[in-house]
């Protein structure tokens, strides 16, 4: 308790000390705070002891081993070049502030023990914890923060470059305070994005060679250091006995294992076999068939391996077959809606996945951000009023759902409805082939896939489409070709998953904003150019309250659904996890799902 009281006093002193400096940089004066939330107030009070999803009394020591499919040739996850090893962010290199995974988007003190930003969030200042130091003992300074910002802005991954280039000026105010100015542009999310910026030491980082990646371990301030590297095979991290942040409210109950080991396996079957043999401890399962039928091995039957579905409080996201609307074939929304009707989820779920999946309807399913089943509020209608054609009436009323088949794989009613829409869009059946009424060209396209699982699903969908006279060819290519074609939007249809958080913001413009439609490398794979989407994204980023965010997100959901840009697929009811019984975990799972840094080895000593 003594250390906690000292920490609180330090924060209070920090709040007082730089206040005049911040005021001198421009009115009005703003008081430093211990935390920041995207909207509203942080859930945890000043002086909280630990996050609610940890066990502060968790055993310390032992080793946790993770199995990874693939390989690695780099220890630098912050650049494009190379295949980076898992485990470096957070464990070796820390951000300025720590995210609470039990809130939509809130940050609390870590390297920075205070954060200061005005109501319009046109700048942000971070007050560093004077105790913070890198693993080599060198103190973390504002100069290191500015160095990291410049390094990642100029040489980091595209997301770092895009976000950090919005900062117009960085200024060191004193020996513990650094301020970032946004040039008068109010971006409510940017202070939090900067709060998550990884901090690297200026004295131990080669800026000239940074972009090359490589296997030289990065020096960081995190709880672990790199101990052993076997390129492409394994990485071992050992807990730093001199870790500066041990016992902070944001680290209590975390980093419990003395050693973290990451072993790499070439393919999915070998990876699963290794788990059955006890070669690694925790497995996230993504294959529904394996989850329902593959866990009959002895260790499961006798209780040495535990299977459980852990709850998720985040939106399910959108996993869908994406129409590239840049192609004239898919420019008509009626065509896209019709092709969605021909996807027989009920048959696929029963025959392929043992009925374990839930059909995805919108882009924020399973959260308060979803419009599904909810009539549009007055605030949503006001936001969408300038775009009267952007949302269908049934979507506005919350009544729309993906079409439900009879599960036979031959639903005649849905086929008739789809053909009627295609007919309205100018397509006719001629001798069993769907052709354009004007040109006589057959309706044919390619479905681009990357994996065997995607290929299997696409082949079944192509079979369903053939009943409407549509010729869909399925083409599987290697990873490099696939990524190149994806970045160039060189496809007709492909499968993609967009992750969704409880606090959507700037990334939504990257997903489906009009400007991103013509930007190679963006994730606007459907090529959406809809002013109503752009308006909803602007409202998301500008939202100051949770109610404002929910309004904007639901309105965005309605516009995206009405555009029929994808054939929605499905999602699991939770996170499927299997673990050997020597692994312990807290009683509570946070909203964002299991956090393995809070787990521990039961037999640690």
Coordinates of C-alpha atoms in Angstrom, one line a residue, residues 315-319 345 349 356-362 365-366 497 569-574 576:
X315 CA -18.5 -6.4 -32.0
X316 CA -18.2 -9.5 -34.1
X317 CA -16.8 -7.5 -37.0
X318 CA -17.5 -8.2 -40.7
X319 CA -16.4 -11.4 -42.3
X345 CA -25.8 -20.0 -44.8
X349 CA -23.4 -24.0 -41.3
X356 CA -21.8 -23.7 -34.4
X357 CA -21.8 -20.4 -36.2
X358 CA -24.1 -17.3 -36.0
X359 CA -24.9 -15.5 -39.3
X360 CA -23.4 -12.1 -39.4
X361 CA -25.9 -9.3 -40.3
X362 CA -24.2 -6.0 -39.9
X365 CA -23.1 -7.4 -34.4
X366 CA -23.1 -8.3 -30.8
X497 CA -12.5 -9.8 -42.3
X569 CA -20.7 -14.7 -43.7
X570 CA -20.7 -15.8 -40.0
X571 CA -19.0 -15.6 -36.6
X572 CA -18.4 -17.7 -33.6
X573 CA -20.4 -17.2 -30.4
X574 CA -17.3 -16.4 -28.4
X576 CA -12.7 -20.8 -28.5

